[in-house]
mmCIF file of C-alpha atoms in Angstrom:
data_model
loop_
_atom_site.group_PDB
_atom_site.id
_atom_site.type_symbol
_atom_site.label_atom_id
_atom_site.label_comp_id
_atom_site.label_asym_id
_atom_site.label_seq_id
_atom_site.Cartn_x
_atom_site.Cartn_y
_atom_site.Cartn_z
ATOM 1 C CA MET H 1 -14.044 45.617 -11.724
ATOM 2 C CA ASP H 2 -10.761 47.380 -12.450
ATOM 3 C CA ILE H 3 -8.013 46.874 -9.884
ATOM 4 C CA GLU H 4 -6.071 49.951 -8.862
ATOM 5 C CA VAL H 5 -2.341 49.505 -9.442
ATOM 6 C CA ASP H 6 0.413 51.854 -8.307
ATOM 7 C CA ILE H 7 3.784 51.397 -10.049
ATOM 8 C CA ILE H 8 6.897 52.249 -8.037
ATOM 9 C CA ASP H 9 10.451 52.044 -9.350
ATOM 10 C CA PHE H 10 13.802 52.320 -7.622
ATOM 11 C CA LYS H 11 14.612 55.819 -8.836
ATOM 12 C CA VAL H 12 14.819 59.190 -7.108
ATOM 13 C CA PRO H 13 11.275 60.652 -7.296
ATOM 14 C CA LEU H 14 11.683 63.953 -9.152
ATOM 15 C CA GLU H 15 8.075 64.587 -10.201
ATOM 16 C CA ASN H 16 6.262 67.373 -8.356
ATOM 17 C CA ASN H 17 3.081 65.289 -7.951
ATOM 18 C CA LYS H 18 4.999 63.057 -5.536
ATOM 19 C CA THR H 19 5.746 65.934 -3.133
ATOM 20 C CA ILE H 20 3.485 67.561 -0.561
ATOM 21 C CA PHE H 21 4.082 70.617 1.630
ATOM 22 C CA VAL H 22 2.778 70.912 5.181
ATOM 23 C CA TRP H 23 2.219 74.411 6.600
ATOM 24 C CA ASP H 24 0.959 76.028 9.810
ATOM 25 C CA ILE H 25 2.927 73.793 12.172
ATOM 26 C CA GLN H 26 2.964 75.363 15.614
ATOM 27 C CA PRO H 27 6.279 76.691 17.037
ATOM 28 C CA ILE H 28 5.825 74.979 20.413
ATOM 29 C CA PHE H 29 7.377 71.738 19.172
ATOM 30 C CA SER H 30 10.974 70.840 18.453
ATOM 31 C CA GLU H 31 12.034 69.974 14.915
ATOM 32 C CA ALA H 32 12.853 66.435 16.046
ATOM 33 C CA TYR H 33 9.360 65.934 17.475
ATOM 34 C CA ILE H 34 7.731 67.342 14.329
ATOM 35 C CA TYR H 35 9.867 65.073 12.139
ATOM 36 C CA GLU H 36 8.961 61.939 14.108
ATOM 37 C CA SER H 37 5.265 62.880 14.213
ATOM 38 C CA LEU H 38 5.023 63.620 10.502
ATOM 39 C CA TRP H 39 6.976 60.489 9.595
ATOM 40 C CA SER H 40 4.561 58.398 11.668
ATOM 41 C CA VAL H 41 1.556 59.988 9.932
ATOM 42 C CA TYR H 42 2.719 59.979 6.319
ATOM 43 C CA SER H 43 4.636 56.699 6.189
ATOM 44 C CA ALA H 44 1.268 55.032 6.814
ATOM 45 C CA PHE H 45 0.252 56.119 3.285
ATOM 46 C CA GLY H 46 3.347 54.671 1.604
ATOM 47 C CA ALA H 47 7.130 54.615 1.584
ATOM 48 C CA LEU H 48 8.772 58.029 1.978
ATOM 49 C CA TYR H 49 11.855 59.123 0.074
ATOM 50 C CA LEU H 50 12.373 62.341 2.036
ATOM 51 C CA LEU H 51 10.889 64.282 4.923
ATOM 52 C CA LYS H 52 12.371 67.678 5.762
ATOM 53 C CA VAL H 53 11.269 70.087 8.514
ATOM 54 C CA CYS H 54 12.253 73.769 8.282
ATOM 55 C CA PRO H 55 11.533 76.889 10.364
ATOM 56 C CA ASN H 56 9.390 79.535 8.718
ATOM 57 C CA ALA H 57 11.127 82.496 7.108
ATOM 58 C CA THR H 58 11.835 85.412 9.437
ATOM 59 C CA VAL H 59 9.219 87.555 7.680
ATOM 60 C CA ALA H 60 6.502 84.983 8.427
ATOM 61 C CA GLU H 61 4.869 84.039 11.696
ATOM 62 C CA PRO H 62 6.900 81.764 13.996
ATOM 63 C CA GLY H 63 6.434 78.100 13.261
ATOM 64 C CA PHE H 64 7.519 75.379 10.885
ATOM 65 C CA TYR H 65 6.735 73.862 7.532
ATOM 66 C CA ALA H 66 7.666 70.491 6.078
ATOM 67 C CA MET H 67 8.286 68.860 2.722
ATOM 68 C CA VAL H 68 7.305 65.218 2.287
ATOM 69 C CA LYS H 69 8.350 63.311 -0.832
ATOM 70 C CA PHE H 70 6.750 59.981 -1.711
ATOM 71 C CA TYR H 71 7.796 57.395 -4.283
ATOM 72 C CA SER H 72 4.198 57.297 -5.532
ATOM 73 C CA SER H 73 2.088 60.163 -6.867
ATOM 74 C CA ALA H 74 -1.117 58.312 -5.928
ATOM 75 C CA GLN H 75 0.030 57.927 -2.339
ATOM 76 C CA ALA H 76 1.075 61.587 -2.159
ATOM 77 C CA SER H 77 -2.343 62.664 -3.443
ATOM 78 C CA LYS H 78 -4.151 60.389 -0.996
ATOM 79 C CA ALA H 79 -2.054 61.674 1.909
ATOM 80 C CA GLN H 80 -2.748 65.297 0.934
ATOM 81 C CA ARG H 81 -6.514 64.778 0.825
ATOM 82 C CA ALA H 82 -6.608 62.814 4.079
ATOM 83 C CA THR H 83 -4.501 65.159 6.217
ATOM 84 C CA ASP H 84 -5.338 68.645 4.894
ATOM 85 C CA LYS H 85 -7.139 70.766 7.534
ATOM 86 C CA GLN H 86 -6.567 68.077 10.172
ATOM 87 C CA CYS H 87 -4.935 68.711 13.543
ATOM 88 C CA LEU H 88 -2.839 65.534 13.547
ATOM 89 C CA PHE H 89 -0.362 66.004 16.438
ATOM 90 C CA GLN H 90 -1.206 69.628 17.357
ATOM 91 C CA SER H 91 -4.220 71.634 18.566
ATOM 92 C CA SER H 92 -4.818 73.586 15.345
ATOM 93 C CA PRO H 93 -5.343 72.316 11.765
ATOM 94 C CA ILE H 94 -2.453 72.120 9.349
ATOM 95 C CA LYS H 95 -2.531 72.998 5.661
ATOM 96 C CA VAL H 96 -1.305 70.382 3.180
ATOM 97 C CA ARG H 97 -0.823 71.008 -0.538
ATOM 98 C CA LEU H 98 0.684 69.124 -3.452
ATOM 99 C CA SER H 99 3.746 70.782 -4.942
ATOM 100 C CA THR H 100 2.919 73.185 -7.775
ATOM 101 C CA LYS H 101 6.504 73.670 -8.931
ATOM 102 C CA GLN H 102 6.770 73.044 -12.646
ATOM 103 C CA ASN H 103 8.913 70.109 -13.689
ATOM 104 C CA LEU H 104 11.489 70.641 -16.385
ATOM 105 C CA SER H 105 10.475 69.156 -19.723
ATOM 106 C CA PHE H 106 13.549 66.965 -19.693
ATOM 107 C CA TYR H 107 15.293 65.647 -16.616
ATOM 108 C CA SER H 108 17.505 62.650 -16.100
ATOM 109 C CA THR H 109 16.448 59.933 -13.706
ATOM 110 C CA LYS H 110 18.765 59.176 -10.828
ATOM 111 C CA PRO H 111 19.252 55.796 -9.147
ATOM 112 C CA LEU H 112 18.581 55.485 -5.460
ATOM 113 C CA SER H 113 21.386 54.952 -2.993
ATOM 114 C CA LEU H 114 21.820 51.387 -1.751
ATOM 115 C CA SER H 115 20.310 52.205 1.647
ATOM 116 C CA LYS H 116 17.257 53.787 -0.013
ATOM 117 C CA CYS H 117 16.844 50.715 -2.239
ATOM 118 C CA GLN H 118 16.980 48.453 0.804
ATOM 119 C CA ASN H 119 14.487 50.577 2.764
ATOM 120 C CA LEU H 120 12.041 50.681 -0.158
ATOM 121 C CA ALA H 121 12.273 46.917 -0.679
ATOM 122 C CA ASN H 122 11.833 46.261 3.039
ATOM 123 C CA HIS H 123 8.788 48.550 3.186
ATOM 124 C CA TYR H 124 6.841 46.702 0.508
ATOM 125 C CA LEU H 125 8.346 43.211 0.539
ATOM 126 C CA GLY H 126 9.584 42.752 4.099
ATOM 127 C CA PHE H 127 13.077 41.840 5.251
ATOM 128 C CA ALA H 128 12.653 38.247 4.088
ATOM 129 C CA GLY H 129 11.079 39.191 0.757
ATOM 130 C CA TRP H 130 14.327 39.632 -1.146
ATOM 131 C CA SER H 131 17.983 38.655 -1.039
ATOM 132 C CA THR H 132 21.250 39.396 -2.814
ATOM 133 C CA ARG H 133 24.333 37.398 -3.666
ATOM 134 C CA ILE H 134 27.592 38.057 -5.448
ATOM 135 C CA ILE H 135 28.058 36.091 -8.659
ATOM 136 C CA THR H 136 31.469 37.570 -9.405
ATOM 137 C CA LEU H 137 33.742 40.080 -7.715
ATOM 138 C CA LYS H 138 37.197 40.391 -9.219
ATOM 139 C CA ASP H 139 40.204 42.649 -9.535
ATOM 140 C CA ILE H 140 40.289 43.845 -13.153
ATOM 141 C CA SER H 141 43.032 46.404 -12.674
ATOM 142 C CA ARG H 142 45.369 44.637 -15.065
ATOM 143 C CA CYS H 143 42.916 43.782 -17.823
ATOM 144 C CA VAL H 144 43.160 45.749 -21.077
ATOM 145 C CA ASP H 145 39.730 47.325 -20.667
ATOM 146 C CA ALA H 146 40.723 48.881 -17.357
ATOM 147 C CA GLY H 147 42.845 51.373 -19.273
ATOM 148 C CA CYS H 148 45.732 51.120 -16.852
ATOM 149 C CA GLN H 149 48.414 52.083 -19.319
ATOM 150 C CA ASP H 150 46.512 55.125 -20.510
ATOM 151 C CA GLU H 151 45.575 56.531 -17.123
ATOM 152 C CA THR H 152 48.628 55.981 -14.939
ATOM 153 C CA ASP H 153 52.357 56.659 -14.887
ATOM 154 C CA ASP H 154 55.310 55.239 -13.010
ATOM 155 C CA GLN H 155 54.309 57.042 -9.813
ATOM 156 C CA SER H 156 50.697 55.803 -9.715
ATOM 157 C CA VAL H 157 48.655 52.631 -10.145
ATOM 158 C CA LEU H 158 45.041 52.018 -11.156
ATOM 159 C CA LEU H 159 42.920 49.868 -8.860
ATOM 160 C CA LYS H 160 39.704 48.662 -10.498
ATOM 161 C CA TYR H 161 37.137 46.088 -9.391
ATOM 162 C CA GLY H 162 34.119 44.696 -11.217
ATOM 163 C CA CYS H 163 31.133 42.921 -9.692
ATOM 164 C CA ILE H 164 28.037 41.069 -10.869
ATOM 165 C CA ALA H 165 25.339 40.766 -8.197
ATOM 166 C CA GLU H 166 22.031 38.918 -8.318
ATOM 167 C CA LEU H 167 18.833 40.169 -6.699
ATOM 168 C CA THR H 168 16.262 37.452 -5.938
ATOM 169 C CA PHE H 169 12.585 37.670 -4.974
ATOM 170 C CA GLN H 170 12.021 34.081 -3.959
ATOM 171 C CA GLN H 171 8.314 34.377 -3.134
ATOM 172 C CA HIS H 172 7.695 35.774 -6.631
ATOM 173 C CA GLY H 173 10.048 33.375 -8.388
ATOM 174 C CA MET H 174 11.955 36.223 -10.026
ATOM 175 C CA SER H 175 15.542 37.478 -10.115
ATOM 176 C CA CYS H 176 17.751 39.945 -11.985
ATOM 177 C CA GLN H 177 21.406 40.888 -12.143
ATOM 178 C CA GLY H 178 23.343 44.123 -12.001
ATOM 179 C CA VAL H 179 26.892 45.197 -12.806
ATOM 180 C CA GLY H 180 29.063 47.546 -10.763
ATOM 181 C CA VAL H 181 32.564 48.931 -11.284
ATOM 182 C CA ALA H 182 34.719 50.933 -8.877
ATOM 183 C CA GLU H 183 38.162 52.340 -9.591
ATOM 184 C CA GLU H 184 40.703 54.783 -8.238
ATOM 185 C CA ILE H 185 44.248 55.836 -9.105
ATOM 186 C CA ILE H 186 46.576 55.828 -6.100
ATOM 187 C CA ASP H 187 50.234 56.643 -5.566
ATOM 188 C CA ASN H 188 52.662 53.745 -5.848
ATOM 189 C CA ASP H 189 54.505 54.796 -2.701
ATOM 190 C CA ARG H 190 51.466 54.534 -0.437
ATOM 191 C CA ASP H 191 51.698 52.413 2.683
ATOM 192 C CA PRO H 192 50.823 48.745 1.929
ATOM 193 C CA GLU H 193 48.174 48.715 4.652
ATOM 194 C CA GLU H 194 46.573 51.793 3.156
ATOM 195 C CA LYS H 195 46.528 50.106 -0.269
ATOM 196 C CA LEU H 196 44.900 47.076 1.328
ATOM 197 C CA ARG H 197 42.185 49.223 2.904
ATOM 198 C CA LYS H 198 41.637 51.003 -0.409
ATOM 199 C CA ARG H 199 41.187 47.666 -2.188
ATOM 200 C CA GLY H 200 38.589 46.623 0.374
ATOM 201 C CA THR H 201 36.765 49.931 -0.065
ATOM 202 C CA LEU H 202 36.709 49.568 -3.846
ATOM 203 C CA MET H 203 35.434 45.998 -3.612
ATOM 204 C CA LYS H 204 32.555 47.119 -1.402
ATOM 205 C CA ARG H 205 31.803 50.057 -3.706
ATOM 206 C CA ALA H 206 31.683 47.790 -6.762
ATOM 207 C CA LYS H 207 29.372 45.380 -4.946
ATOM 208 C CA ASP H 208 27.057 48.203 -3.823
ATOM 209 C CA LYS H 209 26.888 49.590 -7.364
ATOM 210 C CA ALA H 210 26.021 46.164 -8.746
ATOM 211 C CA VAL H 211 23.148 45.715 -6.269
ATOM 212 C CA VAL H 212 21.823 49.206 -7.050
ATOM 213 C CA ALA H 213 21.998 48.417 -10.785
ATOM 214 C CA ALA H 214 19.937 45.278 -10.174
ATOM 215 C CA PHE H 215 17.327 47.227 -8.177
ATOM 216 C CA GLU H 216 17.009 49.700 -11.070
ATOM 217 C CA LYS H 217 15.487 46.903 -13.151
ATOM 218 C CA VAL H 218 12.697 46.250 -10.636
ATOM 219 C CA LEU H 219 9.154 47.632 -10.705
ATOM 220 C CA LEU H 220 6.900 47.229 -7.671
ATOM 221 C CA MET H 221 3.221 46.878 -8.606
ATOM 222 C CA VAL H 222 1.257 47.876 -5.491
ATOM 223 C CA LEU H 223 -2.332 46.697 -5.821
ATOM 224 C CA GLY H 224 -5.325 48.389 -4.250
ATOM 225 C CA ASN H 225 -5.811 45.440 -1.880
ATOM 226 C CA GLY H 226 -2.315 45.960 -0.481
ATOM 227 C CA LYS H 227 -0.654 43.055 -2.282
ATOM 228 C CA VAL H 228 2.591 43.682 -4.163
ATOM 229 C CA ALA H 229 3.620 42.141 -7.468
ATOM 230 C CA ILE H 230 7.021 42.454 -9.119
ATOM 231 C CA GLU H 231 8.015 43.067 -12.711
ATOM 232 C CA ILE H 232 11.581 42.993 -14.039
ATOM 233 C CA LYS H 233 12.617 45.413 -16.795
ATOM 234 C CA TYR H 234 14.926 43.541 -19.149
ATOM 235 C CA ASP H 235 17.134 45.407 -21.592
ATOM 236 C CA PRO H 236 17.313 43.380 -24.823
ATOM 237 C CA ASP H 237 20.708 44.940 -25.616
ATOM 238 C CA GLU H 238 22.255 43.938 -22.290
ATOM 239 C CA ILE H 239 23.916 40.551 -22.058
ATOM 240 C CA LEU H 240 25.169 39.327 -18.724
ATOM 241 C CA PRO H 241 27.317 36.204 -18.414
ATOM 242 C CA GLU H 242 26.023 33.043 -16.839
ATOM 243 C CA GLU H 243 28.029 31.674 -13.936
ATOM 244 C CA ASN H 244 29.704 29.114 -16.189
ATOM 245 C CA SER H 245 29.759 31.174 -19.379
ATOM 246 C CA GLU H 246 32.706 31.267 -21.713
ATOM 247 C CA GLY H 247 33.997 33.838 -24.137
ATOM 248 C CA VAL H 248 34.036 37.611 -24.044
ATOM 249 C CA ILE H 249 30.859 39.493 -23.160
ATOM 250 C CA LYS H 250 31.177 43.241 -22.681
ATOM 251 C CA VAL H 251 28.850 45.177 -20.398
ATOM 252 C CA ASN H 252 29.571 48.641 -19.038
ATOM 253 C CA ASP H 253 33.066 48.615 -20.566
ATOM 254 C CA ILE H 254 34.175 45.434 -18.766
ATOM 255 C CA SER H 255 35.803 42.521 -20.539
ATOM 256 C CA TRP H 256 34.010 39.562 -18.983
ATOM 257 C CA ASN H 257 36.557 37.015 -20.153
ATOM 258 C CA GLU H 258 38.371 38.137 -16.983
ATOM 259 C CA PHE H 259 35.337 36.925 -15.029
ATOM 260 C CA GLU H 260 34.401 33.674 -16.721
ATOM 261 C CA ASP H 261 35.686 31.270 -14.079
ATOM 262 C CA ALA H 262 35.337 33.532 -11.040
ATOM 263 C CA ALA H 263 31.955 32.233 -9.926
ATOM 264 C CA ASP H 264 33.427 28.758 -9.464
ATOM 265 C CA SER H 265 36.724 29.906 -7.941
ATOM 266 C CA ASN H 266 35.825 32.398 -5.206
ATOM 267 C CA THR H 267 38.605 31.345 -2.848
ATOM 268 C CA GLU H 268 40.370 33.142 -0.056
ATOM 269 C CA GLU H 269 42.993 34.049 -2.609
ATOM 270 C CA ASP H 270 40.418 36.056 -4.555
ATOM 271 C CA PHE H 271 39.040 37.632 -1.378
ATOM 272 C CA PRO H 272 41.993 38.158 0.950
ATOM 273 C CA TRP H 273 40.043 40.660 3.054
ATOM 274 C CA GLY H 274 37.501 38.124 4.303
ATOM 275 C CA LEU H 275 34.689 39.313 2.028
ATOM 276 C CA THR H 276 31.625 37.085 2.207
ATOM 277 C CA VAL H 277 29.725 36.245 -0.949
ATOM 278 C CA ASP H 278 26.264 36.073 0.663
ATOM 279 C CA LEU H 279 25.115 39.617 1.353
ATOM 280 C CA PRO H 280 22.812 40.250 4.339
ATOM 281 C CA HIS H 281 20.411 43.193 4.178
#
């Protein structure tokens, strides 16, 4: 017997077959109540990327409609069939339809935000089903690849941080890594405390980007029996340094010879803002 498998990746769901519209919602409820009620109903079918409640146009009868976007087309279709012409939280039936808007022939995929990645992972794997850690987080403002001399003048300075983060699924015995870079040009005459805050912000941004990049490599395989398997998409052209690697390895325009010893030397000197290397989620 074939086992039904639904594949979910950590990308913004752009396909129309992942979106449903809910019409004929009565005007006696507040938007907040409708939102909470619909979220309770439709999140039971699968993780939701977006739920939006809007009032009907002025030319239509008073009331509301809603747009619900799933990560999975199969879950969207199942939700549409199960809830169409049902009363749900009100006294009269609602109308539920899959989106009929035509997708563009070519569209670029977009990564999820970090919070969306975390929510999606928590939904299918649980809070204890995954973890992250920083392998390397370092100031690369002065390295040649940062382009400091080309992008700044005497009145400004380039701040640039690079991070490698590891995403681990211990119960599945799998892990992957991601790279993140954050940079900003600031005025040389800024207050030292402001520069310090900016450095902390850039470090966090680089770390967040690295975790998101790691999540982009993950596929969730949701089986018909409710179990979840994981597959990692490896790019054969991407080479990430080991913790004790030597030499120059370039990924995303970073010269990793600046990073080679960082994993073994994460001292307070490297992280003067009290940054922890184990990341809670």
